[in-house]
GROMACS .gro file of N, CA and C in nm:
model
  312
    1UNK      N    1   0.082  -0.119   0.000
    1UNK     CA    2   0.000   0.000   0.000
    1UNK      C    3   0.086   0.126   0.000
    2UNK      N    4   0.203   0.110   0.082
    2UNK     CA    5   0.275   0.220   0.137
    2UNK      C    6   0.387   0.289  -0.010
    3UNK      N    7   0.361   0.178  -0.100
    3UNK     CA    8   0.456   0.149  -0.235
    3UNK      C    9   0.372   0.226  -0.353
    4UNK      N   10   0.265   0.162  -0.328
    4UNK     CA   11   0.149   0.248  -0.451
    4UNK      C   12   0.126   0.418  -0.428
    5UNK      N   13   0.090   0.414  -0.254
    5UNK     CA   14   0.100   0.555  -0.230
    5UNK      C   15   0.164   0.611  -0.255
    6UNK      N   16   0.340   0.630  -0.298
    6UNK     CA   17   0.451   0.673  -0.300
    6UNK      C   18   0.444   0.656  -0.434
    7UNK      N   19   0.449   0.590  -0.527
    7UNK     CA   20   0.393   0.597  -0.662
    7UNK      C   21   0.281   0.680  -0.712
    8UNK      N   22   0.208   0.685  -0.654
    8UNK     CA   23   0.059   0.767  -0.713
    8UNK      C   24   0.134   0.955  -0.652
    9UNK      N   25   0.253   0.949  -0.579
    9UNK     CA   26   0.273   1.126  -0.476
    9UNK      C   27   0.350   1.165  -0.600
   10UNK      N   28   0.434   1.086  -0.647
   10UNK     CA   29   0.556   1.084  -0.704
   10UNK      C   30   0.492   1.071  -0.860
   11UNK      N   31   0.417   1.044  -0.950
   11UNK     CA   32   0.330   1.087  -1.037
   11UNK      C   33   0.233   1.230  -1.057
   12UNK      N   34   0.223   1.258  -0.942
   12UNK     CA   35   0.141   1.374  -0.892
   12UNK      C   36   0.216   1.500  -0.905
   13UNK      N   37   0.337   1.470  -0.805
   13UNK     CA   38   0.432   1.592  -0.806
   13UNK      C   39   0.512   1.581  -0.951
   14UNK      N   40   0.548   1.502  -1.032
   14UNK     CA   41   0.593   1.518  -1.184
   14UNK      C   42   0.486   1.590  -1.212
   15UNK      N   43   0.380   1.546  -1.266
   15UNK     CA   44   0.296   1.571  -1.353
   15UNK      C   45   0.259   1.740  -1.327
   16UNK      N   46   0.263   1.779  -1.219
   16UNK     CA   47   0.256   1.887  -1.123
   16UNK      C   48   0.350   2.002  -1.214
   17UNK      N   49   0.505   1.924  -1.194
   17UNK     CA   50   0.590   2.040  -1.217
   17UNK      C   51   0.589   2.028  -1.344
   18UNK      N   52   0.557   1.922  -1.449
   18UNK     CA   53   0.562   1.964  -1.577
   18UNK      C   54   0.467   1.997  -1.687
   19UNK      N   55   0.320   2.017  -1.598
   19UNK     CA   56   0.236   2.112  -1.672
   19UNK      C   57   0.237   2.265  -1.632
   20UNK      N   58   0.335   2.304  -1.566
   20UNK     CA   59   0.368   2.455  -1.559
   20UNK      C   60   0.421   2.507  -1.752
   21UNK      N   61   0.475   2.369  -1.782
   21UNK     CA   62   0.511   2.395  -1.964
   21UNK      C   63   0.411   2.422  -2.065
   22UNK      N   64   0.287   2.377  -2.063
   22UNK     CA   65   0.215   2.344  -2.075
   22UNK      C   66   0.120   2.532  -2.073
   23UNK      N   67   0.119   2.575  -1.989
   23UNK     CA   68   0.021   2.693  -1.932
   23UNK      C   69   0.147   2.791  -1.981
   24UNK      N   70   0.222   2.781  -2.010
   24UNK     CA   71   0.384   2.887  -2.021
   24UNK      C   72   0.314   3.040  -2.124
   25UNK      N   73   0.334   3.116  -2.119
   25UNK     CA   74   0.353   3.240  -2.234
   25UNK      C   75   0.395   3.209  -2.342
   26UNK      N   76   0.319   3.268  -2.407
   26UNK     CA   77   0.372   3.202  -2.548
   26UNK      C   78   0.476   3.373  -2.631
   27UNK      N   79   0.623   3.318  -2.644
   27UNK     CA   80   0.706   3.476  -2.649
   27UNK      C   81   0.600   3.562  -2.717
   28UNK      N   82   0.646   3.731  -2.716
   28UNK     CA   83   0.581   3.784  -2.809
   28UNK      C   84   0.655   3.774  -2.917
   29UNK      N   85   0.572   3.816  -3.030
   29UNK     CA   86   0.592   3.793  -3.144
   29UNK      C   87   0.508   3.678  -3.217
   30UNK      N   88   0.457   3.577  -3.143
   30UNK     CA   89   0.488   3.435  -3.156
   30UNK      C   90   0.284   3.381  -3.131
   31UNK      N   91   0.223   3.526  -3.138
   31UNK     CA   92   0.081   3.515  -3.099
   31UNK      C   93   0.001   3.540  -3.247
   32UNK      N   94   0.006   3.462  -3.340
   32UNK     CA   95  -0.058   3.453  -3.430
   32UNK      C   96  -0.010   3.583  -3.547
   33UNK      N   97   0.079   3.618  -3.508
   33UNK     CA   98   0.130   3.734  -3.621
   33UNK      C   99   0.246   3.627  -3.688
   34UNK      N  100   0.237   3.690  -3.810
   34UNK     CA  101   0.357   3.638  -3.924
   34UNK      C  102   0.349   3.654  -4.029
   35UNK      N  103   0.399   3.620  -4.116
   35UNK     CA  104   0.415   3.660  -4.273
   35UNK      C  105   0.451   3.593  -4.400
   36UNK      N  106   0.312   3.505  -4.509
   36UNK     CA  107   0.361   3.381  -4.573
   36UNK      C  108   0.393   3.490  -4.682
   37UNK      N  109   0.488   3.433  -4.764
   37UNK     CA  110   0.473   3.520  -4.892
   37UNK      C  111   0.488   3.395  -4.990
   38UNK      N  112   0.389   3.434  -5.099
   38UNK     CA  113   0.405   3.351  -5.236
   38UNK      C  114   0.462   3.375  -5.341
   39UNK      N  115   0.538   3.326  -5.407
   39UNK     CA  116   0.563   3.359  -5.545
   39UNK      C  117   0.565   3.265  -5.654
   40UNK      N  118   0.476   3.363  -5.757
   40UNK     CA  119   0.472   3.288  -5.895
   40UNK      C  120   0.360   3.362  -5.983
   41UNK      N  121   0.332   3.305  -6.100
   41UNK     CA  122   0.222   3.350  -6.204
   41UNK      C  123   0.132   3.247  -6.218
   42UNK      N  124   0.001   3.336  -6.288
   42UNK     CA  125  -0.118   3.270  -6.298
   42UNK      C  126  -0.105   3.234  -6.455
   43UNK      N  127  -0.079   3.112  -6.546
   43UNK     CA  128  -0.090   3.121  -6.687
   43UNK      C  129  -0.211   3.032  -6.732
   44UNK      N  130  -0.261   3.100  -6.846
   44UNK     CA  131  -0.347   2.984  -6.917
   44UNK      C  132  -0.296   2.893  -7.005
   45UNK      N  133  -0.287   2.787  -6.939
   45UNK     CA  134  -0.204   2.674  -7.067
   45UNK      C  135  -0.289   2.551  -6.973
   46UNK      N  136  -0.350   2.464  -7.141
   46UNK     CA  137  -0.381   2.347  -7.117
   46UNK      C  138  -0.291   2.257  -7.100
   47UNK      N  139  -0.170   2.250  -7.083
   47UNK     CA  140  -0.088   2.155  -7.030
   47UNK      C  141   0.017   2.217  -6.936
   48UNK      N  142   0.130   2.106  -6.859
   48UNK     CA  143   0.168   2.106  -6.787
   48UNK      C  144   0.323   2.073  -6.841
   49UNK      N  145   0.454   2.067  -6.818
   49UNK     CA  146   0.545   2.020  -6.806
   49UNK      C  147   0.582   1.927  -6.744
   50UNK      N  148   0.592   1.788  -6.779
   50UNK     CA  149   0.612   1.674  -6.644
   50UNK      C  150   0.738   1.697  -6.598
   51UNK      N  151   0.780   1.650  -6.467
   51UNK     CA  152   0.908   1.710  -6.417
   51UNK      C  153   1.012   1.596  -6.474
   52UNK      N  154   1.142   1.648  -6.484
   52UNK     CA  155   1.243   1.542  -6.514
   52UNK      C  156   1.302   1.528  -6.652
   53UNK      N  157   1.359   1.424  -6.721
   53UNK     CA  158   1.357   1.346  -6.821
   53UNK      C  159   1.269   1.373  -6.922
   54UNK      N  160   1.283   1.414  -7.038
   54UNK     CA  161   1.146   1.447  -7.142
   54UNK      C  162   1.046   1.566  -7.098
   55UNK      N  163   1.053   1.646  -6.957
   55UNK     CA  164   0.952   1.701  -6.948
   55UNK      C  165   1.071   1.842  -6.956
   56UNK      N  166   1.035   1.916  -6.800
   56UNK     CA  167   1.082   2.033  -6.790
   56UNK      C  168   1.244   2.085  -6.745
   57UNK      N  169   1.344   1.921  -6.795
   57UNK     CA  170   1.504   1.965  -6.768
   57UNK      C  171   1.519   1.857  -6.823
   58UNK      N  172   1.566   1.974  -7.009
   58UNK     CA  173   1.617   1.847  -7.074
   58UNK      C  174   1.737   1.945  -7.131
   59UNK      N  175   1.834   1.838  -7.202
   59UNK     CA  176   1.938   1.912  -7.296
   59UNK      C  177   1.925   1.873  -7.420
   60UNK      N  178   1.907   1.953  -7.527
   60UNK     CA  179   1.920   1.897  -7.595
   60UNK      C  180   2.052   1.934  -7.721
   61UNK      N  181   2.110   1.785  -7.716
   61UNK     CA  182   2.292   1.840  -7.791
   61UNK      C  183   2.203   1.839  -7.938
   62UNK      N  184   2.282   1.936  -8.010
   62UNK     CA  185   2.271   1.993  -8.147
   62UNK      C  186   2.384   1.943  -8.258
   63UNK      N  187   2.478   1.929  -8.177
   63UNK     CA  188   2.613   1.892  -8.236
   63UNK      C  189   2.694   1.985  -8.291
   64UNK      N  190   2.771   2.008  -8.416
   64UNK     CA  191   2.802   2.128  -8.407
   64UNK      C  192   2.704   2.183  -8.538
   65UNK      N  193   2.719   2.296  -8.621
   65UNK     CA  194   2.630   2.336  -8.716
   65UNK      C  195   2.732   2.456  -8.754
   66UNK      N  196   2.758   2.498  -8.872
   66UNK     CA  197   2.788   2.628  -8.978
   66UNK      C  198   2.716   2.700  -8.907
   67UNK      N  199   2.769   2.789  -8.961
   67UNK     CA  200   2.759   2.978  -8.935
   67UNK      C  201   2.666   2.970  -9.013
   68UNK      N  202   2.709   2.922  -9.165
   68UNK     CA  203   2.611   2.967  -9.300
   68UNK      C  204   2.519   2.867  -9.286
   69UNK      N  205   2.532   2.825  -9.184
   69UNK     CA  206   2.329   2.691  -9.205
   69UNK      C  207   2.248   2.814  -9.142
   70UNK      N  208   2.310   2.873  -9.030
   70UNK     CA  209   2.223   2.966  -8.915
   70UNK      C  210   2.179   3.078  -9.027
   71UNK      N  211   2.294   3.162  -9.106
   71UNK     CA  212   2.237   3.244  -9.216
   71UNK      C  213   2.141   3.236  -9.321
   72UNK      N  214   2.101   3.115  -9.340
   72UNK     CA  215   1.982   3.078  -9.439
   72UNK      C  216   1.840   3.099  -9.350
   73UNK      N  217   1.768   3.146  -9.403
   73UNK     CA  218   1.654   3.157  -9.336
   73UNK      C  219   1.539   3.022  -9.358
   74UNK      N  220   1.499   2.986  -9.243
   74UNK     CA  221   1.446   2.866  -9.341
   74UNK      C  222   1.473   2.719  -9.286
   75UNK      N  223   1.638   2.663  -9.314
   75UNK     CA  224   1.690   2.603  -9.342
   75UNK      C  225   1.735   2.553  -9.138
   76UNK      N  226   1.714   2.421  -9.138
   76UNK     CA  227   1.731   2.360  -9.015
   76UNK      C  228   1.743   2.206  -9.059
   77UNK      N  229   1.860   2.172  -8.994
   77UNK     CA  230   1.871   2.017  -8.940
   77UNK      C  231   1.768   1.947  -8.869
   78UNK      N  232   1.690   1.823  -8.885
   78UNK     CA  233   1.624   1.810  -8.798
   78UNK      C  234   1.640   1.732  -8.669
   79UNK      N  235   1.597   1.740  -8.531
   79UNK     CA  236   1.668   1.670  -8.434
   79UNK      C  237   1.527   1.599  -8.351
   80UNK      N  238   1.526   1.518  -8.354
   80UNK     CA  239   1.379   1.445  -8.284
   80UNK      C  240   1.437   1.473  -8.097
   81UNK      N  241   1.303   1.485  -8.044
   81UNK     CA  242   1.297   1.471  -7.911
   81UNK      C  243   1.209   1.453  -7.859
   82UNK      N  244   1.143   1.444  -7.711
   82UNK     CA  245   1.045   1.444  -7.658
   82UNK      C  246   1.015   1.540  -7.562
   83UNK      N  247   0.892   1.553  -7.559
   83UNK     CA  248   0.846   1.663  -7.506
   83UNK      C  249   0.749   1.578  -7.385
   84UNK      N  250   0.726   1.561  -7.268
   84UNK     CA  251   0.629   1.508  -7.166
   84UNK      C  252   0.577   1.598  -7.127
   85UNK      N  253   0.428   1.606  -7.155
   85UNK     CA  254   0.309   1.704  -7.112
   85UNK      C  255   0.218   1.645  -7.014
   86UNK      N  256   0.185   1.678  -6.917
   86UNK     CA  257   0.080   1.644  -6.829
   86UNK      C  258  -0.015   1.743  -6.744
   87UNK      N  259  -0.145   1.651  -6.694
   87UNK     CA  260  -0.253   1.729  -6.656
   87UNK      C  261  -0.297   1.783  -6.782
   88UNK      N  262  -0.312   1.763  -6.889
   88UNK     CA  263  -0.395   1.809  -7.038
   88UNK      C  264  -0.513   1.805  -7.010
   89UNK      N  265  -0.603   1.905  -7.056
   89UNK     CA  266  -0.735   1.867  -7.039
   89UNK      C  267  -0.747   1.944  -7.176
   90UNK      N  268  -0.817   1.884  -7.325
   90UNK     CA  269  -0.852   1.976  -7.416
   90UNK      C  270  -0.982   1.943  -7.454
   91UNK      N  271  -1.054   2.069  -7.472
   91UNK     CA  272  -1.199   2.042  -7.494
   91UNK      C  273  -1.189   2.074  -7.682
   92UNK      N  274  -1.266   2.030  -7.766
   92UNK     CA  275  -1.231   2.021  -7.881
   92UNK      C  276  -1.352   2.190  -7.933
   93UNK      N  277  -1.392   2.205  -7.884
   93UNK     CA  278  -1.469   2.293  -7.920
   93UNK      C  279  -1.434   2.456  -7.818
   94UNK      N  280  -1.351   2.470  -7.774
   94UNK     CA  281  -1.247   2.563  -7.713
   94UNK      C  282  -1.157   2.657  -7.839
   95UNK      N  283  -1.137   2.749  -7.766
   95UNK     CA  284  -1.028   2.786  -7.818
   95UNK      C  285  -0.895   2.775  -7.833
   96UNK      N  286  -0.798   2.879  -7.853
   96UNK     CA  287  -0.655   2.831  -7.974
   96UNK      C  288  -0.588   2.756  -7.851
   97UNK      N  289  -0.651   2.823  -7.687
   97UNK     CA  290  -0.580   2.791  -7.614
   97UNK      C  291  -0.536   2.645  -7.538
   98UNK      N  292  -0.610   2.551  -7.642
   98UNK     CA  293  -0.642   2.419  -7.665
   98UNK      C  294  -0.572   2.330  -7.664
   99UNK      N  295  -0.471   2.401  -7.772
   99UNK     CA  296  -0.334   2.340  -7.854
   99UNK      C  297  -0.179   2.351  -7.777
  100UNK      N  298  -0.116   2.267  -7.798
  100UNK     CA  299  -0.020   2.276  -7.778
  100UNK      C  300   0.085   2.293  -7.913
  101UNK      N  301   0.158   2.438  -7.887
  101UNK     CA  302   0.260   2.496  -7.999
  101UNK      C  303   0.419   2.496  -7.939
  102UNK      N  304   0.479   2.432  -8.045
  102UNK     CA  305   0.654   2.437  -7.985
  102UNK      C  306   0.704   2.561  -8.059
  103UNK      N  307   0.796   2.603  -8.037
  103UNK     CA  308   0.864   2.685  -8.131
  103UNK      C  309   1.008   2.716  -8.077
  104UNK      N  310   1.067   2.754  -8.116
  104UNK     CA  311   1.198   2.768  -8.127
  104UNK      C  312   1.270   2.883  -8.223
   0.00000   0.00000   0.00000
């Protein structure tokens, strides 16, 4: 009995001194004031860039090319690649903003 009592004082007085943490001040500053900031743009585009590989960090080598290929107007080597688009949603009866255009 004399063991439990001394157990149940000794639970009491912890619990005692360590909900004084508990009830504490909270610093100032620290009372619901602060400051998120966002950054970025709002665009209209029916697609997305998938991240990575094929989407939005690619390289693509050209190899080398003339001065006088660049001076022709017109005139390009062609180089296949891929492009990964996601989240597309196109409604067919929408506008231009529908499409997806590459250019270069």
């Amino acid at each position: 009995m004399k063991m439990k009592l001394r157990t149940l004082a000794l639970t009491t007085l912890t619990t005692a001194m360590l909900s004084g943490y508990a009830f504490a001040d909270v610093p100032p500053g620290s009372q619901g004031n602060g400051e998120i900031m966002f950054k970025g743009s709002v665009i209209k585009a029916p697609c997305g860039l998938a991240p990575g590989q094929d989407g939005d960090n690619q390289n693509i080598n050209l190899g080398q090319i003339a001065d006088t290929q660049l001076k022709t107007v017109g005139y390009s080597a062609p180089k296949e690649f891929k492009i990964k688009l996601i989240g597309c949603s196109f409604d067919p009866a929408a506008t231009a903003e529908t499409k997806v255009n590459v250019r270069f």
